[in-house]
PDB file of C-alpha atoms in Angstrom:
ATOM      1  CA  GLY A   1       3.276  11.186 -18.012  1.00 45.00           C
ATOM      2  CA  PHE A   2       2.356   9.024 -21.004  1.00 43.00           C
ATOM      3  CA  LEU A   3      -1.013   7.966 -19.569  1.00 44.00           C
ATOM      4  CA  ASN A   4      -2.305  11.428 -18.624  1.00 47.00           C
ATOM      5  CA  GLY A   5      -4.223  11.894 -21.888  1.00 50.00           C
ATOM      6  CA  PHE A   6      -6.374   8.800 -21.301  1.00 48.00           C
ATOM      7  CA  THR A   7      -9.518   8.302 -19.242  1.00 55.00           C
ATOM      8  CA  ALA A   8      -9.261   6.176 -16.102  1.00 57.00           C
ATOM      9  CA  ASN A   9     -10.863   3.198 -17.856  1.00 57.00           C
ATOM     10  CA  GLU A  10      -8.578   3.510 -20.889  1.00 51.00           C
ATOM     11  CA  ARG A  11      -5.596   3.779 -18.556  1.00 49.00           C
ATOM     12  CA  ALA A  12      -6.744   0.665 -16.708  1.00 49.00           C
ATOM     13  CA  ALA A  13      -7.124  -1.245 -19.984  1.00 47.00           C
ATOM     14  CA  LEU A  14      -3.699  -0.116 -21.185  1.00 42.00           C
ATOM     15  CA  LEU A  15      -2.050  -1.033 -17.907  1.00 43.00           C
ATOM     16  CA  ALA A  16      -3.753  -4.412 -17.868  1.00 43.00           C
ATOM     17  CA  THR A  17      -2.594  -5.225 -21.386  1.00 39.00           C
ATOM     18  CA  THR A  18       1.002  -4.241 -20.616  1.00 37.00           C
ATOM     19  CA  GLY A  19       1.084  -6.293 -17.424  1.00 40.00           C
ATOM     20  CA  LEU A  20       1.540  -3.144 -15.344  1.00 41.00           C
ATOM     21  CA  ALA A  21      -1.855  -3.337 -13.669  1.00 42.00           C
ATOM     22  CA  ALA A  22      -0.582  -4.996 -10.515  1.00 46.00           C
ATOM     23  CA  GLN A  23       2.226  -2.501 -10.146  1.00 50.00           C
ATOM     24  CA  ALA A  24      -0.130   0.448 -10.545  1.00 71.00           C
ATOM     25  CA  HIS A  25      -2.237  -1.112  -7.795  1.00 92.00           C
ATOM     26  CA  GLN A  26      -1.620  -1.156  -4.076  1.00 95.00           C
ATOM     27  CA  VAL A  27      -2.935  -2.894  -1.005  1.00 97.00           C
ATOM     28  CA  TRP A  28      -4.120  -0.859   1.964  1.00 98.00           C
ATOM     29  CA  LEU A  29      -5.699  -1.511   5.347  1.00 98.00           C
ATOM     30  CA  GLU A  30      -8.847   0.027   6.771  1.00 97.00           C
ATOM     31  CA  ASN A  31      -9.652  -0.636  10.413  1.00 97.00           C
ATOM     32  CA  SER A  32     -12.660   0.329  12.508  1.00 93.00           C
ATOM     33  CA  GLY A  33     -14.836  -1.251  15.161  1.00 90.00           C
ATOM     34  CA  GLY A  34     -12.606  -4.305  15.578  1.00 92.00           C
ATOM     35  CA  GLN A  35     -12.846  -5.166  11.872  1.00 96.00           C
ATOM     36  CA  ALA A  36      -9.865  -4.700   9.565  1.00 98.00           C
ATOM     37  CA  ARG A  37     -10.089  -4.938   5.781  1.00 98.00           C
ATOM     38  CA  LEU A  38      -7.224  -5.340   3.337  1.00 98.00           C
ATOM     39  CA  HIS A  39      -8.157  -3.841  -0.037  1.00 97.00           C
ATOM     40  CA  PHE A  40      -6.427  -4.294  -3.407  1.00 96.00           C
ATOM     41  CA  GLY A  41      -6.853  -1.537  -5.972  1.00 95.00           C
ATOM     42  CA  GLU A  42      -6.159   2.187  -6.106  1.00 93.00           C
ATOM     43  CA  TYR A  43      -7.273   4.214  -3.118  1.00 92.00           C
ATOM     44  CA  ASN A  44      -7.082   7.615  -4.806  1.00 88.00           C
ATOM     45  CA  ASP A  45      -9.333   6.387  -7.654  1.00 87.00           C
ATOM     46  CA  ASN A  46     -11.736   4.712  -5.194  1.00 88.00           C
ATOM     47  CA  LEU A  47     -11.063   1.397  -6.960  1.00 93.00           C
ATOM     48  CA  ARG A  48     -11.361  -1.827  -4.968  1.00 95.00           C
ATOM     49  CA  GLU A  49     -10.821  -5.093  -6.815  1.00 95.00           C
ATOM     50  CA  THR A  50     -13.283  -7.913  -6.199  1.00 96.00           C
ATOM     51  CA  SER A  51     -13.569 -11.693  -6.010  1.00 95.00           C
ATOM     52  CA  PRO A  52     -14.174 -13.448  -8.313  1.00 94.00           C
ATOM     53  CA  GLY A  53     -11.644 -11.283 -10.144  1.00 94.00           C
ATOM     54  CA  LYS A  54      -8.305  -9.630  -9.482  1.00 93.00           C
ATOM     55  CA  LEU A  55      -8.587 -10.060  -5.711  1.00 93.00           C
ATOM     56  CA  ASP A  56      -8.011 -13.789  -6.358  1.00 92.00           C
ATOM     57  CA  ARG A  57      -4.503 -13.076  -7.665  1.00 90.00           C
ATOM     58  CA  PHE A  58      -3.151 -13.455  -4.130  1.00 89.00           C
ATOM     59  CA  GLY A  59      -3.972 -17.151  -3.807  1.00 80.00           C
ATOM     60  CA  ALA A  60      -3.810 -17.595  -0.034  1.00 89.00           C
ATOM     61  CA  THR A  61      -5.294 -14.973   2.275  1.00 95.00           C
ATOM     62  CA  PRO A  62      -2.441 -12.916   3.788  1.00 96.00           C
ATOM     63  CA  THR A  63      -2.087 -13.044   7.570  1.00 97.00           C
ATOM     64  CA  LEU A  64      -2.338  -9.848   9.618  1.00 97.00           C
ATOM     65  CA  GLN A  65      -0.055  -8.944  12.505  1.00 97.00           C
ATOM     66  CA  ALA A  66      -1.650  -6.814  15.224  1.00 97.00           C
ATOM     67  CA  SER A  67       0.784  -5.093  17.588  1.00 95.00           C
ATOM     68  CA  LEU A  68       0.229  -3.293  20.881  1.00 93.00           C
ATOM     69  CA  GLY A  69       3.572  -2.153  22.250  1.00 88.00           C
ATOM     70  CA  ALA A  70       5.849  -5.224  22.207  1.00 88.00           C
ATOM     71  CA  LYS A  71       2.936  -7.686  22.042  1.00 92.00           C
ATOM     72  CA  HIS A  72       2.295  -9.126  18.577  1.00 94.00           C
ATOM     73  CA  THR A  73      -0.660 -11.287  17.530  1.00 96.00           C
ATOM     74  CA  THR A  74      -1.006 -13.028  14.161  1.00 97.00           C
ATOM     75  CA  LEU A  75      -4.546 -13.039  12.785  1.00 97.00           C
ATOM     76  CA  GLU A  76      -6.012 -15.225  10.044  1.00 97.00           C
ATOM     77  CA  GLY A  77      -8.424 -13.575   7.629  1.00 97.00           C
ATOM     78  CA  ALA A  78     -11.075 -14.499   5.079  1.00 97.00           C
ATOM     79  CA  ARG A  79     -11.578 -13.380   1.498  1.00 96.00           C
ATOM     80  CA  THR A  80     -14.832 -11.473   0.990  1.00 96.00           C
ATOM     81  CA  LYS A  81     -16.302  -9.969  -2.168  1.00 96.00           C
ATOM     82  CA  ASP A  82     -14.088  -6.866  -2.111  1.00 95.00           C
ATOM     83  CA  ALA A  83     -11.451  -7.339   0.611  1.00 97.00           C
ATOM     84  CA  PHE A  84      -9.640  -9.695   2.959  1.00 97.00           C
ATOM     85  CA  ALA A  85     -11.422  -9.327   6.320  1.00 98.00           C
ATOM     86  CA  TYR A  86      -9.952  -9.775   9.809  1.00 98.00           C
ATOM     87  CA  THR A  87     -11.383  -9.543  13.303  1.00 97.00           C
ATOM     88  CA  VAL A  88      -9.005  -7.541  15.500  1.00 95.00           C
ATOM     89  CA  PRO A  89      -9.496  -8.380  19.196  1.00 86.00           C
ATOM     90  CA  GLY A  90      -8.765  -5.543  21.628  1.00 86.00           C
ATOM     91  CA  THR A  91      -6.784  -2.506  20.576  1.00 91.00           C
ATOM     92  CA  ALA A  92      -3.662  -2.220  18.430  1.00 94.00           C
ATOM     93  CA  ASP A  93      -1.103   0.529  17.806  1.00 94.00           C
ATOM     94  CA  THR A  94      -0.432  -0.863  14.362  1.00 97.00           C
ATOM     95  CA  LEU A  95      -1.546  -3.593  11.967  1.00 98.00           C
ATOM     96  CA  LEU A  96       0.758  -4.986   9.287  1.00 98.00           C
ATOM     97  CA  THR A  97       0.276  -7.433   6.448  1.00 98.00           C
ATOM     98  CA  LEU A  98       2.893  -8.693   3.990  1.00 97.00           C
ATOM     99  CA  ALA A  99       1.329 -10.132   0.845  1.00 93.00           C
ATOM    100  CA  THR A 100       2.981 -11.933  -2.059  1.00 83.00           C
ATOM    101  CA  VAL A 101       1.631 -12.686  -5.512  1.00 87.00           C
ATOM    102  CA  PRO A 102       2.995 -15.291  -7.962  1.00 89.00           C
ATOM    103  CA  VAL A 103       6.047 -14.249 -10.003  1.00 92.00           C
ATOM    104  CA  MET A 104       5.028 -12.098 -12.985  1.00 92.00           C
ATOM    105  CA  ASP A 105       6.275 -12.952 -16.452  1.00 92.00           C
ATOM    106  CA  ARG A 106       7.318  -9.727 -18.227  1.00 92.00           C
ATOM    107  CA  SER A 107       9.038 -11.295 -21.244  1.00 91.00           C
ATOM    108  CA  GLN A 108       6.693  -9.500 -23.673  1.00 92.00           C
ATOM    109  CA  ARG A 109       8.362  -6.251 -22.590  1.00 91.00           C
ATOM    110  CA  ASN A 110      11.860  -7.795 -22.562  1.00 93.00           C
ATOM    111  CA  LEU A 111      12.006  -7.502 -18.778  1.00 92.00           C
ATOM    112  CA  SER A 112      13.036 -10.128 -16.265  1.00 93.00           C
ATOM    113  CA  PRO A 113      10.332 -11.855 -14.178  1.00 94.00           C
ATOM    114  CA  LEU A 114       9.163  -9.746 -11.222  1.00 94.00           C
ATOM    115  CA  LEU A 115       8.392 -10.846  -7.674  1.00 94.00           C
ATOM    116  CA  TRP A 116       5.900  -8.266  -6.364  1.00 94.00           C
ATOM    117  CA  LYS A 117       5.700  -7.917  -2.593  1.00 95.00           C
ATOM    118  CA  PRO A 118       2.945  -5.501  -1.592  1.00 96.00           C
ATOM    119  CA  ALA A 119       2.521  -4.682   2.101  1.00 97.00           C
ATOM    120  CA  ALA A 120       0.132  -2.543   4.113  1.00 98.00           C
ATOM    121  CA  ARG A 121       0.407  -0.951   7.534  1.00 98.00           C
ATOM    122  CA  TRP A 122      -2.343   0.723   9.548  1.00 98.00           C
ATOM    123  CA  ILE A 123      -1.564   2.946  12.533  1.00 97.00           C
ATOM    124  CA  ALA A 124      -3.842   4.127  15.333  1.00 96.00           C
ATOM    125  CA  SER A 125      -2.169   7.549  15.394  1.00 95.00           C
ATOM    126  CA  PRO A 126       0.359   9.335  13.133  1.00 96.00           C
ATOM    127  CA  GLN A 127       1.615  11.172  16.242  1.00 94.00           C
ATOM    128  CA  ARG A 128       3.003   7.981  17.798  1.00 95.00           C
ATOM    129  CA  ALA A 129       6.349   6.551  16.655  1.00 96.00           C
ATOM    130  CA  VAL A 130       6.254   2.987  15.273  1.00 96.00           C
ATOM    131  CA  VAL A 131       9.252   0.662  14.934  1.00 95.00           C
ATOM    132  CA  PRO A 132       9.812  -0.444  11.298  1.00 96.00           C
ATOM    133  CA  THR A 133       9.606  -4.219  10.823  1.00 96.00           C
ATOM    134  CA  ALA A 134       8.597  -4.729   7.155  1.00 97.00           C
ATOM    135  CA  PRO A 135      11.308  -5.144   4.438  1.00 97.00           C
ATOM    136  CA  LEU A 136      10.195  -1.786   2.975  1.00 98.00           C
ATOM    137  CA  ASP A 137       8.482   0.248   5.662  1.00 98.00           C
ATOM    138  CA  LEU A 138       6.935   3.672   6.184  1.00 98.00           C
ATOM    139  CA  VAL A 139       6.338   4.663   9.801  1.00 98.00           C
ATOM    140  CA  PRO A 140       5.566   7.800  11.819  1.00 98.00           C
ATOM    141  CA  THR A 141       8.503   9.236  13.787  1.00 98.00           C
ATOM    142  CA  GLY A 142       6.310  10.768  16.481  1.00 96.00           C
ATOM    143  CA  LYS A 143       6.875  14.334  15.216  1.00 96.00           C
ATOM    144  CA  PRO A 144       3.771  16.032  13.697  1.00 93.00           C
ATOM    145  CA  GLY A 145       3.456  15.221   9.985  1.00 95.00           C
ATOM    146  CA  GLN A 146       6.827  13.429   9.851  1.00 98.00           C
ATOM    147  CA  PHE A 147       7.281   9.892   8.527  1.00 98.00           C
ATOM    148  CA  GLN A 148      10.363   7.793   7.798  1.00 98.00           C
ATOM    149  CA  VAL A 149      11.113   5.293   5.011  1.00 98.00           C
ATOM    150  CA  TYR A 150      13.185   2.206   5.810  1.00 98.00           C
ATOM    151  CA  PHE A 151      14.488  -0.581   3.586  1.00 98.00           C
ATOM    152  CA  GLN A 152      15.894  -3.731   5.231  1.00 97.00           C
ATOM    153  CA  GLY A 153      16.073  -1.849   8.534  1.00 96.00           C
ATOM    154  CA  ALA A 154      18.052   1.180   7.290  1.00 98.00           C
ATOM    155  CA  PRO A 155      16.669   4.663   6.431  1.00 98.00           C
ATOM    156  CA  LEU A 156      16.049   4.963   2.680  1.00 98.00           C
ATOM    157  CA  PRO A 157      16.889   8.326   1.070  1.00 98.00           C
ATOM    158  CA  LYS A 158      15.425   9.657  -2.218  1.00 98.00           C
ATOM    159  CA  ALA A 159      12.327   7.459  -1.948  1.00 98.00           C
ATOM    160  CA  LYS A 160       9.169   8.932  -3.464  1.00 97.00           C
ATOM    161  CA  VAL A 161       6.328   8.962  -0.962  1.00 97.00           C
ATOM    162  CA  GLN A 162       2.806   9.763  -2.093  1.00 96.00           C
ATOM    163  CA  MET A 163       0.249  10.874   0.492  1.00 96.00           C
ATOM    164  CA  VAL A 164      -3.395  10.614  -0.567  1.00 94.00           C
ATOM    165  CA  ALA A 165      -5.791  12.774   1.434  1.00 90.00           C
ATOM    166  CA  PRO A 166      -9.364  11.730   2.269  1.00 87.00           C
ATOM    167  CA  SER A 167     -10.631  13.424  -0.928  1.00 83.00           C
ATOM    168  CA  GLY A 168      -8.299  11.406  -3.182  1.00 83.00           C
ATOM    169  CA  TRP A 169      -6.059  14.475  -3.600  1.00 83.00           C
ATOM    170  CA  ALA A 170      -2.378  13.480  -3.545  1.00 90.00           C
ATOM    171  CA  ARG A 171       0.931  15.093  -2.626  1.00 93.00           C
ATOM    172  CA  GLU A 172       4.385  13.632  -3.261  1.00 95.00           C
ATOM    173  CA  ALA A 173       7.641  14.123  -1.369  1.00 97.00           C
ATOM    174  CA  SER A 174      11.118  12.591  -1.632  1.00 97.00           C
ATOM    175  CA  SER A 175      12.719  11.266   1.527  1.00 98.00           C
ATOM    176  CA  ALA A 176      15.770  13.075   2.895  1.00 98.00           C
ATOM    177  CA  GLU A 177      19.131  11.408   3.612  1.00 98.00           C
ATOM    178  CA  ASP A 178      17.735  10.120   6.926  1.00 98.00           C
ATOM    179  CA  GLY A 179      14.657   8.691   5.168  1.00 98.00           C
ATOM    180  CA  THR A 180      12.263  11.314   6.556  1.00 98.00           C
ATOM    181  CA  VAL A 181       9.417  13.057   4.732  1.00 98.00           C
ATOM    182  CA  HIS A 182       6.946  15.638   5.981  1.00 97.00           C
ATOM    183  CA  PHE A 183       3.323  16.246   5.027  1.00 96.00           C
ATOM    184  CA  SER A 184       0.710  18.679   6.289  1.00 93.00           C
ATOM    185  CA  LEU A 185      -2.459  16.778   7.206  1.00 94.00           C
ATOM    186  CA  PRO A 186      -5.237  19.390   7.350  1.00 92.00           C
ATOM    187  CA  TRP A 187      -8.287  17.206   6.696  1.00 92.00           C
ATOM    188  CA  LYS A 188     -10.131  14.812   8.896  1.00 93.00           C
ATOM    189  CA  GLY A 189     -10.707  11.345   7.480  1.00 94.00           C
ATOM    190  CA  GLN A 190      -8.590   8.528   6.105  1.00 95.00           C
ATOM    191  CA  TYR A 191      -5.148   9.080   4.595  1.00 96.00           C
ATOM    192  CA  VAL A 192      -3.175   6.487   2.638  1.00 97.00           C
ATOM    193  CA  ALA A 193       0.549   7.008   1.981  1.00 97.00           C
ATOM    194  CA  GLU A 194       2.556   4.817  -0.403  1.00 97.00           C
ATOM    195  CA  VAL A 195       6.197   4.152  -1.160  1.00 98.00           C
ATOM    196  CA  LYS A 196       7.769   1.709  -3.641  1.00 97.00           C
ATOM    197  CA  HIS A 197      11.295   0.357  -4.011  1.00 97.00           C
ATOM    198  CA  THR A 198      12.835  -1.991  -6.561  1.00 96.00           C
ATOM    199  CA  ASP A 199      15.594  -4.419  -5.603  1.00 95.00           C
ATOM    200  CA  LYS A 200      17.513  -5.968  -8.510  1.00 93.00           C
ATOM    201  CA  THR A 201      18.317  -9.113  -6.529  1.00 92.00           C
ATOM    202  CA  SER A 202      17.328 -12.310  -8.368  1.00 95.00           C
ATOM    203  CA  GLY A 203      16.049 -15.449  -6.715  1.00 95.00           C
ATOM    204  CA  ASP A 204      13.462 -18.203  -6.706  1.00 95.00           C
ATOM    205  CA  PHE A 205       9.929 -18.110  -5.284  1.00 93.00           C
ATOM    206  CA  ASN A 206       7.829 -21.302  -5.130  1.00 90.00           C
ATOM    207  CA  GLY A 207       9.871 -22.773  -7.986  1.00 93.00           C
ATOM    208  CA  SER A 208       9.650 -19.664 -10.207  1.00 94.00           C
ATOM    209  CA  LYS A 209      12.776 -17.658 -10.893  1.00 96.00           C
ATOM    210  CA  TYR A 210      12.651 -13.840 -10.753  1.00 96.00           C
ATOM    211  CA  GLY A 211      15.128 -11.131 -11.737  1.00 96.00           C
ATOM    212  CA  GLU A 212      13.968  -8.332  -9.472  1.00 95.00           C
ATOM    213  CA  VAL A 213      11.735  -7.674  -6.486  1.00 95.00           C
ATOM    214  CA  GLY A 214       9.197  -4.840  -6.422  1.00 95.00           C
ATOM    215  CA  TYR A 215       8.395  -3.741  -2.883  1.00 96.00           C
ATOM    216  CA  LEU A 216       5.415  -1.559  -2.038  1.00 97.00           C
ATOM    217  CA  ILE A 217       3.997  -0.484   1.288  1.00 98.00           C
ATOM    218  CA  THR A 218       1.057   1.703   2.174  1.00 98.00           C
ATOM    219  CA  LEU A 219       0.502   3.422   5.502  1.00 98.00           C
ATOM    220  CA  SER A 220      -3.099   4.261   6.400  1.00 98.00           C
ATOM    221  CA  PHE A 221      -4.560   6.189   9.311  1.00 97.00           C
ATOM    222  CA  VAL A 222      -7.654   8.205  10.186  1.00 96.00           C
ATOM    223  CA  LEU A 223      -7.610  11.717  11.631  1.00 95.00           C
ATOM    224  CA  HIS A 224     -10.676  12.519  13.709  1.00 93.00           C
ATOM    225  CA  GLU A 225     -10.098  16.273  13.753  1.00 92.00           C
ATOM    226  CA  GLY A 226      -9.499  18.750  10.957  1.00 91.00           C
ATOM    227  CA  VAL A 227     -11.227  20.365   8.015  1.00 89.00           C
ATOM    228  CA  ALA A 228     -14.100  18.464   6.385  1.00 89.00           C
ATOM    229  CA  SER A 229     -12.809  16.935   3.151  1.00 81.00           C
ATOM    230  CA  PRO A 230     -14.566  16.650  -0.202  1.00 79.00           C
ATOM    231  CA  ALA A 231     -15.712  13.092  -0.961  1.00 79.00           C
ATOM    232  CA  LEU A 232     -13.546  10.616  -2.870  1.00 78.00           C
ATOM    233  CA  PRO A 233     -14.300  10.382  -6.601  1.00 78.00           C
ATOM    234  CA  SER A 234     -17.024   7.896  -7.472  1.00 81.00           C
ATOM    235  CA  ALA A 235     -15.690   4.427  -8.186  1.00 77.00           C
ATOM    236  CA  PRO A 236     -14.917   3.695 -11.874  1.00 76.00           C
ATOM    237  CA  ALA A 237     -17.555   1.688 -13.717  1.00 67.00           C
ATOM    238  CA  SER A 238     -16.632  -1.983 -13.641  1.00 58.00           C
ATOM    239  CA  HIS A 239     -16.412  -3.912 -16.912  1.00 53.00           C
TER     240      HIS A 239
END
């Protein structure tokens, strides 16, 4: 809405000054050839934050859980210039990481402190059902093009889900009463879906009090068949 009249760089500057930058961002997983990478930025704008820089906001490197059926393995990663990198031994149906950043002070906007909990899930196939395990989760149901949103283990209705196609083109859908959404997936390449949910529960994290929790999860997967997609936009010029 308000930001549509600005260029991407002006938007980024505005968001950074209002403390919204982290919330406009997401984390997402890319996985190929036994190497998984957790990126922080905006997939549809081809923006990947770097270190030194905003990638350092996470403090510790998040762990990655690799799952094959009922077998779960926790993997340690390493921070690289533009991602957290993990070596994934063998095959996995799904990878999941739950990241946490320090509590954000939003007093300048008369808002309570925010605990932001971004998560990212990668799946080997959108045709195969995955059991939800993250606090806010987005998983395939096993039906073509159908996904389901869960919060604290229960289906979440009226959640806005954005699906970004390989070209950066995005579609949005609201989840039904049973938490399901449906997208057509015509292109081959990587898709990244995102859903957010705010919980007004207050608490304490590492000695810092917060008034609400912002959950975010992305779901990424690659389709190997379909129509060739236009390329993603070129990455914004870094300042």
